[in-house]
Amino acid sequence: MSWRRVESSADRERAAALAGEASAEAALAAALPMDDPAERATDLTAAAFFDVDNTMMMGASMFHFARGLAARDYFNTSALAGFVWQQLKFRVGGREDPQSVKAMREQALSFVAGRSVAELISLGEEIYDELMVDRIWTGTQALAQKHLDAGQRVWLVTATPVELAQIIARRLGLTGALGTVAESTDSIYTGRLVGDLLHGKAKAQAVRALAAKEGLNLRRCTAYSDSANDVPMLSVVGNAVAVNPDSGLRETARRRGWEVRDFRTGRKAAKIGVPSVLGAGVLAGAVAAGMAYRRRHA
């Protein structure tokens, strides 16, 4: 499907459904096999679904990945600055602006077009160790572990490329990940997506698709997120938990009686949770950090 033609609401719904189905198939293909000793699932009709950015990990996983690519001269710092700006609009806007989502989609595809799947996975492993491992929220990780200890499977659900999401899930000892699926031919990315970014309604579609394939009872499942954009996903399960919520999700959680967990404190909470502090300063700091990282590793 050509994304230049995805303009109507019906087209976007179909794209979200396709993205969800593709993500569920990719997640199950890469998940731990049932006979793997690490697969401890005994409660087979319940599962937990965790958003990644600002829920499981401080900041945006795709931005950390972009920083790692910039340090390896995959693109220049002005391109990184453009990506940061799109991330800020995407995260802080509070609403799904189709033009912003389109720009994010094109930005994400520009990172992988013409690259091999194996290369992305190898880079993802390296960049996780360099820039992500120390950014995991220990409180959220503990919540995930409780579900594992209860014999439930635990899945990440994120707009990040599914290959990177699966690396994060594996490193955390989780069952697997639902993420954005980029089309590849002969293991080379084409620069097109299968469906759309796994965002908003597409996340809900992915959870439904996985539940149907795995025989899950969604009323017994739990979902965790920080963002009002994930209300569709939070609404399809029986137990919704707002983690480090933005103002929109905090208000929705209050109205619907959802549990709220906030692992942010003081200055860190202000940086991550309050849109008013995000802007030119964060953009400049992020780009400077990418440049400094490149210099240190030159």
Coordinates of C-alpha atoms in Angstrom, one line a residue:
M1 CA 0.0 0.0 0.0
S2 CA 1.4 3.4 -0.9
W3 CA 1.3 5.7 2.1
R4 CA 0.7 8.7 -0.1
R5 CA -2.8 7.3 -0.6
V6 CA -3.6 6.8 3.0
E7 CA -5.7 9.8 3.7
S8 CA -9.2 8.8 4.6
S9 CA -10.3 7.5 8.0
A10 CA -11.2 4.2 6.5
D11 CA -7.8 3.8 4.9
R12 CA -6.1 4.6 8.3
E13 CA -8.3 2.0 10.0
R14 CA -7.3 -0.6 7.5
A15 CA -3.6 0.4 7.8
A16 CA -3.9 0.0 11.6
A17 CA -5.5 -3.4 11.3
L18 CA -2.8 -4.5 8.9
A19 CA 0.0 -3.2 11.2
G20 CA -1.5 -5.0 14.1
E21 CA -1.9 -8.3 12.3
A22 CA 1.7 -8.1 11.0
S23 CA 3.1 -7.2 14.4
A24 CA 1.3 -10.1 16.1
E25 CA 2.7 -12.5 13.5
A26 CA 6.2 -11.2 13.9
A27 CA 6.0 -11.3 17.6
L28 CA 4.9 -14.9 17.7
A29 CA 7.5 -15.9 15.2
A30 CA 10.3 -14.5 17.4
A31 CA 8.9 -15.3 20.9
L32 CA 10.4 -17.8 23.2
P33 CA 9.3 -21.4 22.3
M34 CA 7.1 -23.2 24.7
D35 CA 9.8 -25.8 25.4
D36 CA 12.3 -23.1 26.3
P37 CA 13.2 -23.3 30.0
A38 CA 12.9 -19.5 30.2
E39 CA 9.3 -19.7 29.0
R40 CA 7.5 -20.2 32.4
A41 CA 4.0 -19.4 31.3
T42 CA 1.4 -21.5 33.1
D43 CA -1.5 -19.0 33.2
L44 CA -2.2 -19.3 29.5
T45 CA -5.3 -17.1 29.2
A46 CA -3.8 -13.9 30.8
A47 CA -0.9 -11.7 29.7
A48 CA 0.5 -8.3 30.3
F49 CA 1.3 -5.6 27.7
F50 CA 3.8 -2.8 28.3
D51 CA 4.4 0.3 26.3
V52 CA 8.1 1.1 26.0
D53 CA 8.8 4.8 25.7
N54 CA 8.6 6.5 29.1
T55 CA 6.8 3.4 30.5
M56 CA 9.4 0.7 30.5
M57 CA 12.3 3.0 29.4
M58 CA 13.2 6.6 30.2
G59 CA 12.8 8.6 26.9
A60 CA 12.1 7.3 23.4
S61 CA 13.8 4.0 22.4
M62 CA 13.8 5.1 18.8
F63 CA 15.6 8.3 19.7
H64 CA 18.3 6.4 21.6
F65 CA 18.7 4.2 18.5
A66 CA 19.0 7.2 16.3
R67 CA 21.7 8.6 18.6
G68 CA 23.6 5.4 18.2
L69 CA 23.2 5.5 14.5
A70 CA 24.4 9.1 14.4
A71 CA 27.5 8.2 16.4
R72 CA 28.2 5.6 13.7
D73 CA 27.9 8.3 10.9
Y74 CA 24.6 6.8 9.5
F75 CA 23.4 10.4 9.2
N76 CA 24.5 13.9 10.3
T77 CA 23.5 15.8 13.4
S78 CA 21.0 18.0 11.5
A79 CA 19.1 14.9 10.5
L80 CA 19.2 13.9 14.2
A81 CA 17.9 17.3 15.1
G82 CA 15.0 16.8 12.7
F83 CA 14.2 13.4 14.2
V84 CA 14.2 14.9 17.7
W85 CA 11.8 17.6 16.7
Q86 CA 9.4 15.0 15.2
Q87 CA 9.7 12.9 18.3
L88 CA 8.8 15.9 20.5
K89 CA 5.8 16.8 18.4
F90 CA 4.7 13.1 18.3
R91 CA 5.1 12.7 22.1
V92 CA 3.9 16.0 23.4
G93 CA 1.1 16.9 21.0
G94 CA -1.4 14.8 22.9
R95 CA -3.4 14.1 19.7
E96 CA -2.8 12.0 16.6
D97 CA -2.1 14.6 13.9
P98 CA -2.0 12.6 10.7
Q99 CA 0.7 14.8 9.2
S100 CA 2.9 14.4 12.2
V101 CA 2.5 10.7 12.2
K102 CA 3.2 10.6 8.4
A103 CA 6.4 12.6 9.1
M104 CA 7.4 10.3 11.9
R105 CA 6.8 7.3 9.6
E106 CA 8.9 8.7 6.8
Q107 CA 11.7 9.6 9.2
A108 CA 11.7 6.1 10.7
L109 CA 11.8 4.5 7.2
S110 CA 14.7 6.7 6.2
F111 CA 16.9 4.9 8.8
V112 CA 16.4 1.5 7.4
A113 CA 15.7 1.6 3.7
G114 CA 18.3 -0.4 1.8
R115 CA 19.8 -1.8 5.0
S116 CA 19.8 -5.5 5.9
V117 CA 17.7 -6.9 8.7
A118 CA 20.8 -8.6 10.2
E119 CA 22.6 -5.2 10.3
L120 CA 19.7 -3.5 12.1
I121 CA 19.6 -6.3 14.7
S122 CA 23.4 -6.2 15.2
L123 CA 23.3 -2.4 15.7
G124 CA 20.3 -2.7 18.0
E125 CA 22.2 -5.1 20.2
E126 CA 25.2 -2.7 20.4
I127 CA 23.1 0.4 21.0
Y128 CA 20.9 -1.2 23.6
D129 CA 24.1 -1.9 25.7
E130 CA 25.5 1.6 25.1
L131 CA 22.4 3.8 25.5
M132 CA 19.4 1.9 26.7
V133 CA 20.2 -0.6 29.4
D134 CA 20.7 2.0 32.1
R135 CA 17.4 3.7 31.1
I136 CA 15.0 1.0 32.1
W137 CA 12.6 2.0 34.8
T138 CA 13.2 -0.5 37.6
G139 CA 9.7 0.0 39.0
T140 CA 8.1 -0.9 35.7
Q141 CA 10.5 -3.9 35.2
A142 CA 9.4 -5.1 38.6
L143 CA 5.8 -4.9 37.5
A144 CA 6.6 -7.0 34.5
Q145 CA 8.4 -9.5 36.7
K146 CA 5.3 -10.0 38.8
H147 CA 3.4 -11.1 35.8
L148 CA 6.1 -13.5 34.8
D149 CA 6.2 -14.9 38.3
A150 CA 2.5 -15.4 38.1
G151 CA 3.0 -17.6 35.1
Q152 CA 1.8 -15.0 32.6
R153 CA 3.4 -13.9 29.4
V154 CA 4.7 -10.4 29.1
W155 CA 4.8 -8.5 25.8
L156 CA 6.2 -5.1 24.9
V157 CA 4.0 -3.0 22.6
T158 CA 5.7 -0.1 20.8
A159 CA 6.0 2.0 17.6
T160 CA 9.7 1.1 17.6
P161 CA 10.8 -1.3 14.8
V162 CA 9.8 -4.8 15.9
E163 CA 13.4 -6.0 15.6
L164 CA 14.6 -3.4 18.2
A165 CA 11.6 -4.1 20.4
Q166 CA 12.4 -7.8 20.4
I167 CA 16.0 -7.0 21.5
I168 CA 14.6 -5.0 24.4
A169 CA 12.2 -7.7 25.4
R170 CA 14.8 -10.4 25.2
R171 CA 17.3 -8.5 27.3
L172 CA 14.6 -7.9 29.9
G173 CA 13.7 -11.6 30.0
L174 CA 10.2 -11.0 28.6
T175 CA 8.2 -13.2 26.3
G176 CA 8.5 -11.0 23.2
A177 CA 7.4 -7.7 21.6
L178 CA 4.8 -6.2 19.3
G179 CA 6.4 -3.4 17.2
T180 CA 6.3 -1.7 13.8
V181 CA 7.0 -4.1 11.0
A182 CA 9.1 -2.7 8.1
E183 CA 8.8 -4.6 4.8
S184 CA 11.9 -6.5 3.6
T185 CA 12.8 -8.3 0.5
D186 CA 15.6 -10.9 0.6
S187 CA 16.3 -9.6 4.1
I188 CA 16.8 -6.0 2.8
Y189 CA 14.4 -3.3 4.0
T190 CA 12.4 -1.8 1.2
G191 CA 11.6 1.5 2.9
R192 CA 7.9 0.6 3.2
L193 CA 5.9 -0.5 6.2
V194 CA 3.6 -3.4 6.5
G195 CA 0.5 -1.5 7.6
D196 CA 1.5 1.6 9.5
L197 CA 3.4 2.6 12.6
L198 CA 2.3 0.6 15.6
H199 CA 0.8 3.6 17.3
G200 CA -2.6 4.5 18.7
K201 CA -5.3 2.2 17.3
A202 CA -2.7 0.0 15.7
K203 CA -1.5 -1.0 19.1
A204 CA -5.0 -2.1 20.1
Q205 CA -5.3 -4.0 16.9
A206 CA -2.0 -5.8 17.6
V207 CA -3.1 -6.8 21.1
R208 CA -6.4 -8.1 19.8
A209 CA -4.6 -10.1 17.0
L210 CA -2.1 -11.6 19.4
A211 CA -4.9 -12.5 21.9
A212 CA -6.9 -14.2 19.2
K213 CA -3.8 -16.2 18.1
E214 CA -2.8 -17.1 21.7
G215 CA -6.3 -17.8 23.1
L216 CA -6.0 -15.0 25.6
N217 CA -9.0 -13.7 27.6
L218 CA -8.5 -9.9 27.2
R219 CA -10.6 -9.3 30.3
R220 CA -7.9 -11.1 32.3
C221 CA -5.1 -9.2 30.6
T222 CA -3.3 -6.0 31.9
A223 CA -1.8 -3.1 29.8
Y224 CA 0.5 -0.4 30.9
S225 CA 1.3 2.9 29.3
D226 CA 2.3 6.5 30.0
S227 CA 0.6 8.2 27.0
A228 CA -3.0 9.3 26.2
N229 CA -2.2 8.0 22.7
D230 CA -2.4 4.5 24.1
V231 CA -5.9 4.7 25.5
P232 CA -7.2 2.4 22.7
M233 CA -4.8 -0.3 23.9
L234 CA -5.5 0.3 27.5
S235 CA -9.2 0.1 26.8
V236 CA -9.2 -3.4 25.2
V237 CA -8.0 -5.2 28.3
G238 CA -9.6 -5.8 31.7
N239 CA -6.9 -4.0 33.7
A240 CA -5.4 -0.7 32.6
V241 CA -2.5 0.9 34.5
A242 CA -1.2 4.4 33.8
V243 CA 2.6 4.4 34.4
N244 CA 4.4 7.8 34.6
P245 CA 1.3 9.2 32.9
D246 CA 1.1 12.4 30.8
S247 CA -1.6 14.9 31.8
G248 CA -4.1 13.5 29.3
L249 CA -3.7 9.9 30.5
R250 CA -3.7 10.9 34.1
E251 CA -7.1 12.6 33.6
T252 CA -8.5 9.6 31.7
A253 CA -7.2 7.3 34.4
R254 CA -8.9 9.4 37.0
R255 CA -12.3 9.3 35.2
R256 CA -12.1 5.6 34.4
G257 CA -10.8 4.5 37.8
W258 CA -7.6 3.1 36.4
E259 CA -4.6 2.5 38.6
V260 CA -1.7 5.0 38.4
R261 CA 1.9 4.2 39.0
D262 CA 4.5 7.0 38.9
F263 CA 8.2 6.1 39.2
R264 CA 9.4 9.7 38.5
T265 CA 10.7 11.9 41.2
G266 CA 11.6 15.6 41.4
R267 CA 13.7 16.9 38.5
K268 CA 13.4 13.7 36.5
A269 CA 9.6 13.8 36.6
A270 CA 9.6 17.4 35.4
K271 CA 11.9 16.5 32.5
I272 CA 9.9 13.5 31.3
G273 CA 6.3 14.3 32.4
V274 CA 5.6 18.0 31.8
P275 CA 5.2 19.1 28.2
S276 CA 6.0 22.7 29.0
V277 CA 9.6 22.0 29.8
L278 CA 10.2 20.3 26.4
G279 CA 11.2 22.4 23.5
A280 CA 14.3 24.0 22.1
G281 CA 16.4 23.2 25.2
V282 CA 15.7 19.5 25.0
L283 CA 16.4 19.6 21.2
A284 CA 19.7 21.3 21.6
G285 CA 20.7 19.0 24.5
A286 CA 19.8 15.9 22.6
V287 CA 21.8 16.9 19.5
A288 CA 24.7 18.0 21.7
A289 CA 24.6 14.6 23.4
G290 CA 24.7 12.8 20.1
M291 CA 27.6 14.9 19.0
A292 CA 29.5 14.4 22.2
Y293 CA 28.9 10.6 22.1
R294 CA 30.3 10.5 18.5
R295 CA 33.4 12.5 19.6
R296 CA 34.0 10.1 22.5
H297 CA 33.8 7.1 20.3
A298 CA 35.7 8.5 17.3

